[in-house]
Coordinates of C-alpha atoms (C1' of nucleotides) in Angstrom, one line a residue:
Chain A
M1 CA -0.1 0.0 0.2
S2 CA 1.2 3.5 -0.8
V3 CA 2.5 5.4 1.7
R4 CA 0.0 8.4 2.8
V5 CA 0.6 10.8 5.1
R6 CA -1.0 14.2 6.7
F7 CA -0.2 17.5 8.4
A8 CA -3.1 18.4 10.1
P9 CA -2.8 21.7 11.6
S10 CA -5.6 23.7 13.6
P11 CA -6.0 27.2 12.0
T12 CA -5.3 28.9 15.5
G13 CA -2.4 31.2 14.5
F14 CA 0.6 31.6 12.3
L15 CA 2.8 28.7 11.2
H16 CA 5.7 28.4 13.6
I17 CA 8.7 26.4 12.9
G18 CA 7.5 23.6 15.2
G19 CA 4.8 23.3 12.6
L20 CA 7.2 23.7 9.9
R21 CA 9.3 20.8 10.8
T22 CA 6.2 18.6 11.4
A23 CA 5.2 19.3 8.1
L24 CA 8.6 18.8 6.7
Y25 CA 9.1 15.5 8.2
N26 CA 5.7 14.2 6.7
Y27 CA 6.8 15.6 3.5
L28 CA 10.1 14.1 3.5
F29 CA 8.8 10.9 4.5
A30 CA 6.0 10.8 1.9
R31 CA 8.4 11.9 -0.9
H32 CA 11.0 9.4 0.3
H33 CA 8.5 6.4 -0.5
G34 CA 6.8 8.0 -3.4
G35 CA 3.7 8.4 -1.1
Q36 CA 1.1 11.3 -0.8
F37 CA 1.2 14.3 1.5
I38 CA -1.9 15.5 2.5
L39 CA -3.2 18.9 4.1
R40 CA -5.9 18.7 6.6
I41 CA -7.5 21.7 8.7
E42 CA -8.5 20.8 11.8
D43 CA -10.9 23.6 12.9
T44 CA -13.2 21.5 15.0
D45 CA -12.7 24.3 17.8
Q46 CA -14.9 27.1 16.8
E47 CA -13.8 29.4 19.5
R48 CA -10.0 29.2 18.5
T49 CA -10.5 29.0 15.1
V50 CA -8.7 32.4 13.4
P51 CA -9.3 34.0 10.3
G52 CA -6.3 33.9 8.0
A53 CA -4.5 31.2 9.5
V54 CA -5.3 28.8 7.2
E55 CA -4.0 30.9 4.3
N56 CA -0.8 31.8 6.5
I57 CA -0.5 28.1 6.8
I58 CA -0.4 27.1 3.2
E59 CA 1.6 30.2 2.0
M60 CA 4.4 29.5 4.3
L61 CA 4.5 25.8 3.6
S62 CA 4.5 26.9 -0.1
W63 CA 7.2 29.3 0.4
A64 CA 9.2 26.5 2.2
G65 CA 8.9 24.6 -0.7
L66 CA 6.5 21.8 0.4
E67 CA 3.8 21.2 -1.9
F68 CA 0.9 19.1 -1.1
D69 CA -0.8 16.3 -3.1
E70 CA -4.2 16.6 -1.6
G71 CA -5.5 19.4 0.7
P72 CA -8.2 22.3 0.9
H73 CA -6.6 24.4 -1.9
V74 CA -5.5 21.7 -4.1
G75 CA -8.4 19.1 -3.9
G76 CA -8.3 15.5 -4.1
P77 CA -10.3 12.0 -3.8
Y78 CA -10.7 12.0 -0.1
G79 CA -12.4 15.7 0.6
P80 CA -13.4 18.0 2.0
Y81 CA -10.2 18.4 3.7
V82 CA -11.4 20.9 6.4
Q83 CA -13.2 19.1 9.4
S84 CA -15.8 21.7 9.8
Q85 CA -17.2 20.5 6.3
R86 CA -17.1 16.9 7.7
L87 CA -19.5 17.1 10.4
E88 CA -22.0 14.6 9.2
L89 CA -19.6 12.0 8.8
Y90 CA -18.2 12.4 12.6
R91 CA -22.2 12.2 13.8
Q92 CA -22.4 9.1 11.9
Q93 CA -19.3 7.5 13.4
A94 CA -20.3 9.0 16.8
Q95 CA -23.5 7.0 16.1
V96 CA -21.7 3.6 15.4
L97 CA -19.8 3.8 18.5
L98 CA -22.9 4.5 20.5
E99 CA -24.6 1.5 19.0
R100 CA -21.7 -0.9 20.1
G101 CA -21.5 0.3 23.4
A102 CA -18.1 2.2 22.9
A103 CA -19.5 5.4 23.8
Y104 CA -22.0 6.9 25.8
Y105 CA -24.2 10.0 26.1
A106 CA -23.4 12.3 29.2
F107 CA -25.3 15.5 30.0
D108 CA -23.6 17.1 32.6
T109 CA -23.0 20.7 32.7
P110 CA -19.9 22.7 32.8
E111 CA -20.5 23.5 36.4
E112 CA -21.3 20.3 37.6
L113 CA -17.8 19.0 35.6
E114 CA -16.3 21.5 37.8
R115 CA -17.5 20.5 41.1
M116 CA -16.3 16.8 40.2
R117 CA -13.1 18.0 39.7
A118 CA -13.0 20.0 42.8
R119 CA -14.2 17.1 44.8
Q120 CA -11.6 15.0 43.0
R121 CA -8.6 17.6 43.9
A122 CA -10.1 17.8 47.7
A123 CA -9.8 13.9 47.8
G124 CA -6.4 14.1 46.3
V125 CA -7.1 11.7 43.3
A126 CA -6.5 12.3 39.6
P127 CA -9.1 14.4 38.1
K128 CA -11.0 12.1 35.7
Y129 CA -14.5 12.0 34.2
D130 CA -16.5 9.6 36.9
R131 CA -18.9 7.8 34.8
F132 CA -20.8 6.5 37.8
S133 CA -21.7 9.4 39.6
M134 CA -22.2 11.8 36.7
R135 CA -25.4 12.4 34.6
N136 CA -25.3 9.7 31.6
S137 CA -26.2 6.7 29.9
F138 CA -24.7 4.4 32.8
T139 CA -26.5 6.3 35.7
L140 CA -29.6 7.7 34.0
P141 CA -32.7 5.2 33.3
E142 CA -32.9 4.4 29.6
D143 CA -36.1 6.7 29.1
E144 CA -34.9 9.5 30.8
V145 CA -31.8 9.5 28.4
R146 CA -34.3 9.3 25.5
R147 CA -36.2 11.9 27.0
L148 CA -33.4 14.4 27.3
L149 CA -32.2 13.8 23.9
A150 CA -35.4 14.1 22.6
E151 CA -36.0 17.5 24.4
G152 CA -32.7 18.4 23.0
A153 CA -30.8 18.7 26.2
P154 CA -27.2 19.5 25.8
A155 CA -25.2 16.3 25.6
V156 CA -21.9 15.2 24.5
V157 CA -20.8 11.6 23.5
R158 CA -17.8 10.4 25.7
L159 CA -15.8 7.2 25.0
A160 CA -16.5 4.2 27.2
V161 CA -12.9 3.4 28.2
P162 CA -12.6 -0.3 29.4
L163 CA -12.6 -0.6 32.9
D164 CA -9.7 -2.6 33.5
R165 CA -7.0 -3.4 30.6
T166 CA -3.6 -2.2 29.1
V167 CA -3.3 -0.3 25.7
S168 CA -0.2 -0.2 23.8
F169 CA 0.9 0.6 20.5
T170 CA 4.1 0.5 18.7
D171 CA 5.9 3.9 18.0
I172 CA 8.3 3.9 15.1
I173 CA 10.7 6.4 16.8
R174 CA 10.1 5.3 20.4
G175 CA 9.4 1.6 20.4
A176 CA 6.2 0.0 22.4
I177 CA 4.3 2.3 24.7
T178 CA 1.9 0.8 27.3
V179 CA -0.5 2.3 29.7
S180 CA -3.5 1.1 31.7
A181 CA -6.9 2.0 30.6
R182 CA -7.2 3.1 34.3
D183 CA -5.3 6.3 33.5
L184 CA -7.3 6.9 30.7
D185 CA -10.1 9.4 30.7
D186 CA -13.7 9.2 28.9
Q187 CA -12.9 11.5 26.6
V188 CA -15.6 13.6 25.1
L189 CA -15.9 12.7 21.4
L190 CA -18.6 14.7 20.2
K191 CA -19.2 18.1 21.8
S192 CA -22.5 19.6 22.7
D193 CA -22.4 21.9 19.8
G194 CA -22.3 18.9 17.6
F195 CA -18.6 19.2 16.6
P196 CA -16.1 16.4 17.1
T197 CA -13.2 16.7 19.4
Y198 CA -9.7 16.3 17.9
H199 CA -9.8 12.6 18.8
L200 CA -12.9 11.5 16.9
A201 CA -12.3 13.7 14.2
N202 CA -8.6 12.5 13.7
V203 CA -9.3 9.0 13.8
V204 CA -12.0 9.0 11.6
D205 CA -10.3 11.2 9.2
D206 CA -7.3 9.4 9.2
H207 CA -9.1 6.3 8.3
F208 CA -11.5 7.4 5.9
M209 CA -8.3 9.4 4.0
R210 CA -6.3 6.1 4.0
I211 CA -3.6 7.6 6.2
T212 CA -0.9 5.2 6.8
H213 CA 1.3 6.9 9.0
V214 CA 0.6 9.6 11.6
I215 CA 3.8 11.3 12.2
R216 CA 3.2 14.1 14.7
G217 CA 4.2 16.0 17.8
E218 CA 5.1 14.2 21.0
E219 CA 2.4 16.1 22.8
W220 CA 0.1 13.5 21.3
I221 CA 1.6 10.3 22.9
P222 CA -0.8 10.7 26.1
S223 CA -3.7 10.6 23.8
T224 CA -2.6 7.8 21.5
P225 CA -3.8 5.3 23.5
K226 CA -7.5 6.6 23.2
H227 CA -7.1 7.1 19.4
V228 CA -6.1 3.1 19.5
L229 CA -9.2 2.4 21.5
L230 CA -11.3 4.1 19.0
Y231 CA -9.7 2.0 16.1
E232 CA -10.4 -1.2 18.0
A233 CA -14.1 -0.2 18.4
F234 CA -14.5 0.6 14.9
G235 CA -12.7 -2.4 13.6
W236 CA -10.4 -0.4 11.5
E237 CA -6.8 -1.0 10.9
M238 CA -4.4 1.0 12.5
P239 CA -1.9 3.4 10.9
Q240 CA 1.7 3.4 12.2
F241 CA 2.5 6.1 14.7
A242 CA 5.6 8.4 15.0
H243 CA 5.9 11.1 17.8
L244 CA 8.4 13.8 17.0
P245 CA 10.6 15.3 19.6
L246 CA 9.5 18.7 20.5
L247 CA 11.2 21.9 19.8
L248 CA 12.3 24.1 22.7
N249 CA 13.1 27.5 23.6
P250 CA 16.7 27.9 24.7
D251 CA 15.7 27.9 28.4
R252 CA 14.3 24.6 27.4
S253 CA 10.7 25.6 27.8
K254 CA 8.0 24.9 24.9
L255 CA 8.8 27.0 21.9
S256 CA 7.3 30.3 22.3
K257 CA 7.1 33.9 21.1
R258 CA 8.4 35.4 24.5
H259 CA 11.9 34.3 23.3
G260 CA 11.8 35.8 20.0
D261 CA 10.5 35.0 16.6
V262 CA 9.1 31.4 16.2
A263 CA 6.5 31.9 13.3
V264 CA 7.8 31.1 10.0
E265 CA 6.7 34.3 8.7
D266 CA 9.0 36.1 10.9
F267 CA 11.8 34.5 9.3
R268 CA 11.1 35.2 6.0
R269 CA 10.4 38.6 7.0
Q270 CA 13.6 39.0 8.5
G271 CA 15.3 37.5 5.1
Y272 CA 16.0 34.2 5.9
F273 CA 16.0 31.8 2.8
P274 CA 13.6 29.2 2.7
E275 CA 16.4 26.5 2.0
A276 CA 18.2 27.5 5.2
L277 CA 15.4 27.5 7.3
V278 CA 13.9 24.1 6.1
N279 CA 17.4 22.6 6.3
F280 CA 18.0 24.1 9.8
V281 CA 14.7 22.7 11.3
A282 CA 15.3 19.2 9.0
L283 CA 18.7 18.8 11.4
L284 CA 16.5 19.4 14.4
G285 CA 15.5 15.9 15.8
W286 CA 17.3 14.4 12.7
N287 CA 20.6 13.5 11.2
P288 CA 21.4 11.6 8.1
T289 CA 25.1 11.4 8.7
A290 CA 26.4 13.8 11.0
D291 CA 29.4 14.7 9.2
R292 CA 27.5 17.4 6.9
E293 CA 25.5 20.2 7.7
L294 CA 24.2 21.5 4.0
F295 CA 21.2 19.6 2.5
S296 CA 18.8 20.5 -0.3
L297 CA 15.4 19.4 -0.1
P298 CA 15.8 16.6 -2.6
E299 CA 18.9 15.5 -0.6
L300 CA 17.0 15.5 2.7
V301 CA 14.3 13.4 0.8
A302 CA 16.7 11.1 -0.5
S303 CA 18.2 10.3 3.0
F304 CA 15.0 10.6 5.3
E305 CA 14.3 7.8 7.8
L306 CA 11.7 7.9 10.2
E307 CA 13.7 5.2 12.3
R308 CA 16.7 7.9 12.6
V309 CA 14.6 10.7 14.2
N310 CA 15.7 11.4 17.8
R311 CA 13.8 11.0 20.7
A312 CA 15.0 14.0 22.9
A313 CA 13.8 17.3 22.3
A314 CA 16.0 19.9 20.5
I315 CA 16.6 23.6 21.6
V316 CA 16.2 26.1 18.4
D317 CA 19.8 27.8 18.2
R318 CA 19.5 30.9 16.3
A319 CA 23.1 31.2 15.9
K320 CA 23.2 28.0 13.9
L321 CA 20.4 29.1 11.7
D322 CA 22.4 32.4 11.0
W323 CA 25.4 30.4 10.1
M324 CA 23.5 28.0 7.7
N325 CA 21.8 31.1 6.0
A326 CA 24.9 32.8 5.8
Q327 CA 26.4 29.6 3.7
Y328 CA 23.0 29.9 1.6
L329 CA 23.9 33.6 1.1
R330 CA 27.2 32.5 -0.3
M331 CA 26.2 29.8 -2.7
L332 CA 22.9 30.9 -4.0
P333 CA 23.1 32.2 -7.9
L334 CA 23.6 35.9 -7.9
E335 CA 20.8 36.4 -10.5
R336 CA 18.2 35.0 -7.8
L337 CA 19.6 37.2 -5.0
A338 CA 20.0 40.5 -7.2
R339 CA 16.4 39.8 -7.9
E340 CA 15.2 38.9 -4.4
L341 CA 17.0 42.3 -3.2
Q342 CA 15.0 44.4 -5.2
P343 CA 12.1 44.5 -3.2
W344 CA 14.0 44.9 -0.2
L345 CA 15.8 47.7 -1.9
R346 CA 12.3 49.6 -2.7
E347 CA 11.1 49.2 0.6
A348 CA 14.1 50.9 2.2
G349 CA 13.1 53.9 -0.2
Y350 CA 16.4 53.4 -2.7
P351 CA 16.1 54.1 -6.5
E352 CA 15.6 51.2 -8.7
Y353 CA 19.3 49.8 -9.5
P354 CA 20.2 47.4 -12.6
L355 CA 20.2 43.8 -11.6
E356 CA 23.8 43.7 -13.1
Y357 CA 24.8 46.3 -10.5
L358 CA 23.1 44.6 -7.6
Q359 CA 24.9 41.5 -8.7
R360 CA 28.2 43.2 -8.5
V361 CA 27.3 44.5 -5.0
I362 CA 26.1 41.4 -3.6
A363 CA 29.1 39.3 -4.8
L364 CA 31.4 41.8 -3.0
L365 CA 29.6 42.1 0.2
R366 CA 27.5 38.7 0.7
E367 CA 30.5 37.1 2.8
R368 CA 30.1 39.8 5.2
V369 CA 26.5 39.6 6.1
T370 CA 24.4 36.8 7.2
R371 CA 21.0 37.6 5.6
L372 CA 20.4 39.3 2.1
P373 CA 18.7 42.4 3.1
E374 CA 21.6 43.4 5.5
I375 CA 23.2 44.1 2.4
L376 CA 21.1 47.4 2.3
T377 CA 22.4 48.6 5.8
F378 CA 25.9 47.0 5.6
G379 CA 26.6 48.4 2.1
D380 CA 24.0 51.4 2.1
Y381 CA 27.0 53.4 0.7
M382 CA 26.5 51.4 -2.6
F383 CA 23.2 52.8 -3.3
A384 CA 23.5 56.6 -2.0
P385 CA 26.6 58.8 -1.0
P386 CA 27.3 58.4 2.7
R387 CA 25.4 61.0 4.9
H388 CA 27.3 60.1 8.3
Y389 CA 31.0 59.7 8.7
D390 CA 32.8 57.7 11.1
W391 CA 34.8 60.5 12.3
E392 CA 36.6 58.7 15.0
Y393 CA 38.0 56.4 12.5
L394 CA 39.2 59.2 10.3
R395 CA 40.6 61.0 13.4
K396 CA 43.0 57.8 14.0
Y397 CA 44.4 58.2 10.8
W398 CA 44.5 61.9 10.4
R399 CA 48.0 63.3 9.6
P400 CA 48.7 66.9 8.4
E401 CA 49.6 66.1 4.8
L402 CA 46.6 64.0 4.3
P403 CA 44.4 66.8 2.5
E404 CA 47.1 67.5 0.2
W405 CA 47.5 64.1 -0.5
L406 CA 43.7 63.4 -1.3
R407 CA 43.7 66.1 -3.4
Q408 CA 46.5 64.7 -5.5
L409 CA 45.2 61.3 -5.4
L410 CA 42.0 62.7 -6.7
G411 CA 43.9 63.9 -9.9
E412 CA 45.5 60.6 -9.8
L413 CA 42.5 58.4 -10.0
E414 CA 40.9 60.6 -12.7
S415 CA 43.6 59.0 -15.2
V416 CA 43.0 55.5 -14.1
E417 CA 41.5 53.5 -16.9
P418 CA 40.2 50.8 -17.0
F419 CA 38.9 51.8 -13.3
T420 CA 39.4 48.2 -12.0
A421 CA 40.5 46.9 -8.5
E422 CA 43.7 45.8 -9.9
I423 CA 44.8 49.1 -11.7
I424 CA 43.3 51.4 -8.7
G425 CA 45.4 49.1 -6.3
Q426 CA 48.7 49.6 -8.4
R427 CA 48.2 53.4 -8.7
V428 CA 47.2 53.8 -5.1
R429 CA 50.2 51.8 -3.9
S430 CA 52.6 53.7 -5.9
F431 CA 51.0 56.7 -5.0
I432 CA 51.7 56.2 -1.3
E433 CA 55.0 54.5 -1.4
A434 CA 56.3 57.4 -3.5
R435 CA 55.1 59.4 -0.4
G436 CA 57.1 57.1 1.8
A437 CA 54.0 56.0 3.8
T438 CA 52.1 52.6 4.3
L439 CA 49.0 51.7 2.5
R440 CA 46.9 51.8 5.4
A441 CA 47.5 55.7 6.0
I442 CA 45.5 56.2 2.7
V443 CA 43.1 53.2 2.5
H444 CA 41.2 54.0 5.9
P445 CA 40.8 57.4 4.9
L446 CA 39.7 56.7 1.4
R447 CA 37.2 54.2 2.8
L448 CA 35.9 56.8 5.2
I449 CA 35.2 59.4 2.6
L450 CA 33.8 57.1 0.0
T451 CA 31.8 54.8 2.4
G452 CA 31.2 56.6 5.8
K453 CA 32.3 53.6 7.5
S454 CA 35.3 51.8 8.9
V455 CA 34.5 48.3 7.5
G456 CA 33.6 46.9 4.4
A457 CA 34.9 44.8 1.4
G458 CA 38.4 45.4 -0.2
M459 CA 38.7 49.1 -0.8
F460 CA 39.9 48.6 -4.5
E461 CA 37.1 46.3 -5.3
T462 CA 34.6 48.5 -3.7
M463 CA 35.5 51.6 -5.8
E464 CA 35.7 49.3 -8.7
V465 CA 32.1 48.6 -8.3
L466 CA 31.0 52.0 -7.3
G467 CA 32.5 53.2 -10.4
K468 CA 35.2 56.0 -11.4
S469 CA 32.7 59.0 -11.4
E470 CA 30.9 58.2 -8.3
C471 CA 34.3 57.5 -6.6
L472 CA 35.6 61.1 -7.8
R473 CA 32.4 62.8 -6.9
R474 CA 32.3 61.4 -3.4
L475 CA 36.2 62.2 -3.1
H476 CA 35.5 66.1 -4.5
S477 CA 32.4 66.8 -2.4
F478 CA 34.3 65.3 0.7
L479 CA 37.0 67.8 0.1
E480 CA 35.0 70.7 -0.7
E481 CA 32.2 70.5 1.9
Q482 CA 33.3 68.0 4.7
L483 CA 37.1 68.4 4.9
P484 CA 37.0 72.2 6.0
V485 CA 34.4 71.3 8.8
L486 CA 36.9 68.3 9.9
Q487 CA 39.9 70.7 9.8
A488 CA 38.2 73.3 12.0
Q489 CA 37.4 70.9 14.7
L490 CA 40.8 69.3 14.7
E491 CA 42.2 72.7 15.4
Chain B
rG1 C1' -0.4 14.8 42.6
rG2 C1' -1.2 10.8 38.2
rC3 C1' 0.3 9.1 33.8
rG4 C1' 4.0 9.5 29.9
rC5 C1' 8.3 10.7 27.2
rA6 C1' 13.4 12.0 27.5
rU7 C1' 18.5 12.5 29.5
rU8 C1' 26.4 12.3 24.7
rC9 C1' 30.5 18.9 24.6
rG10 C1' 26.9 25.6 26.1
rU11 C1' 23.8 24.3 21.6
rC12 C1' 22.6 20.5 17.1
rU13 C1' 24.3 15.9 17.1
rA14 C1' 27.6 10.8 15.4
rG15 C1' 27.8 6.5 18.2
rU16 C1' 23.8 0.7 18.5
rG17 C1' 29.3 -4.2 23.7
rG18 C1' 36.0 -2.9 23.1
rU19 C1' 36.8 4.4 19.9
rU20 C1' 42.5 8.8 21.9
rA21 C1' 34.1 9.4 22.2
rG22 C1' 33.6 12.1 15.9
rG23 C1' 31.5 16.4 13.1
rA24 C1' 28.9 21.2 13.2
rC25 C1' 27.5 26.2 15.4
rA26 C1' 29.1 29.2 19.2
rC27 C1' 33.4 30.5 21.9
rC28 C1' 39.2 31.4 22.4
rG29 C1' 44.2 31.6 20.0
rC30 C1' 47.4 31.9 15.6
rC31 C1' 47.9 32.7 10.0
rC32 C1' 46.1 35.6 6.0
rU33 C1' 45.2 41.1 5.7
rC34 C1' 43.9 48.0 3.6
rU35 C1' 39.3 47.6 7.8
rC36 C1' 35.4 44.0 8.6
rA37 C1' 34.2 39.3 7.3
rA38 C1' 35.3 35.0 4.7
rG39 C1' 39.2 31.2 4.7
rG40 C1' 43.0 28.0 6.8
rC41 C1' 45.2 25.9 11.3
rG42 C1' 44.9 24.9 16.5
rG43 C1' 42.5 25.1 21.5
rA44 C1' 38.8 24.3 25.2
rA45 C1' 34.5 21.8 25.9
rA46 C1' 30.4 15.8 26.7
rC47 C1' 28.4 10.1 27.8
rA48 C1' 23.2 13.3 34.7
rG49 C1' 24.0 9.8 39.2
rG50 C1' 23.9 4.8 41.4
rG51 C1' 23.3 0.0 41.2
rG52 C1' 23.3 -4.3 38.3
rU53 C1' 24.4 -7.9 33.3
rU54 C1' 29.0 -8.7 31.0
rC55 C1' 36.1 -10.6 30.4
rG56 C1' 34.6 -5.7 28.8
rA57 C1' 29.5 -0.7 29.1
rC58 C1' 27.9 6.0 26.4
rU59 C1' 25.7 1.7 24.1
rC60 C1' 21.4 -3.5 27.6
rC61 C1' 18.5 -3.8 32.5
rC62 C1' 16.6 -1.5 37.2
rC63 C1' 16.5 2.7 40.6
rU64 C1' 17.2 7.9 41.6
rA65 C1' 17.5 12.9 40.1
rU66 C1' 16.2 16.4 36.4
rG67 C1' 13.8 18.2 32.5
rC68 C1' 9.5 18.4 29.1
rG69 C1' 4.8 16.7 27.5
rC70 C1' -0.1 15.3 28.8
rU71 C1' -4.1 15.4 32.7
rA72 C1' -10.6 20.6 28.9
rC73 C1' -17.1 20.0 25.3
rC74 C1' -8.3 23.0 23.2
rA75 C1' -5.6 21.1 19.5

RNA sequence: GGCGCAUUCGUCUAGUGGUUAGGACACCGCCCUCUCAAGGCGGAAACAGGGGUUCGACUCCCCUAUGCGCUACCA
């Protein structure tokens, strides 16, 4: 049978990197085995559903390069892929359970349930639905149950967990997991608003959508035995389970916004490459070899093995993501980078520049930044003349003869042809040697004048990209406007 | 509290009874150098603790500790 897996988020907010990793592992597993990767929206909680969340999830996954074979946005033979559109199916299946005695009606109000829990807390016992003291099919006479239902009294359907037995399943990543049914709650399956809970909807959908492997977060381990019970009650073949280790904040707490950005969208907005983010999260909890860090999506697909997924939770380390992104920044083709830089340039309010120029700028600066848009701040002088100068830096290299040298150098540079780093370098070197000074004595002031900064790429390379006329213009205007101010300050 | 899952350098990890416990990020040092990076070379850095099993445990079993998860008419 062909592998079919699903990513089944509930649309309660933006897709975060934990969700991205779950989706990714499902995707990798499906593609590795030539199976199907399905998106299913689990919107059974009306209260928590947020508008736009589905769109965000789909958009982010698509940005990351994960394409679905079936889902609400692409259709498929087992739809609809949104749970709120499958209510009738869940109702029918709940009925099946009811008829088989695997489930029962309960009529307790929220207040009654709260009192029950309070009693249990006071008695020091684990909070758990007490089938025999509450108002349900077990305690109420049959005709009373019928009457309540006929009256339309608020009712839920609960799972009738067997009283004394053991429930176990095999997890691909963790091996055998066994729990006592005594520790399982009579979970609500169908809520009084007619919506199913996760447990019912999930099992029913996985069955009817022919899901073969359930790959999801570790937080689902405790409810899996209930799902096992449901499969048994329905008489359905069980999928295989694989529970992924959690992703954690640096302080080992569950991943959250408090510790910085966790939404995939945040990373995109900051200019991380999808390739880098995918590569990064793929290696959080799984490693194909350990002697290599950089993998393309097809390479990940080729080597992915669920059996090799780790059991322990992983802390998200931004520094490593930064390193990885910087690696991609250095190896991605310049044509693409130039194209991607354009929107950032526009956003920052800079004029349009030819792609060819952007490529040269990126080639010059990319190994000095970690994210593409940083080119705009690190190398702002490539797009506009410097407005602020690092005066401290110039002061360090100041000498009385400097103004004169600069004037002479201006004339010297005018005759440099072609204006390439090599020729510029030769001329500047011989210029400064003739005056018995070191190269740094002139390069640093020059850098300050042309870029406004103390750091940057090689000076001569920078000048070449900037172009002769721009260099001369900046040098000239510095001598005319800034230098007198500086000299006044120095005296 | 109950139940469950987990535990190799600060972090991500390799390792499946015999290794000088390997790699990567971050950190430190040196080299290169017009600055900053990048790059090269080197350094520091780990098997949670205790019992077993075994000729031999990071590897297998048990206990403890710690962390995390679940304990809803949320997923």
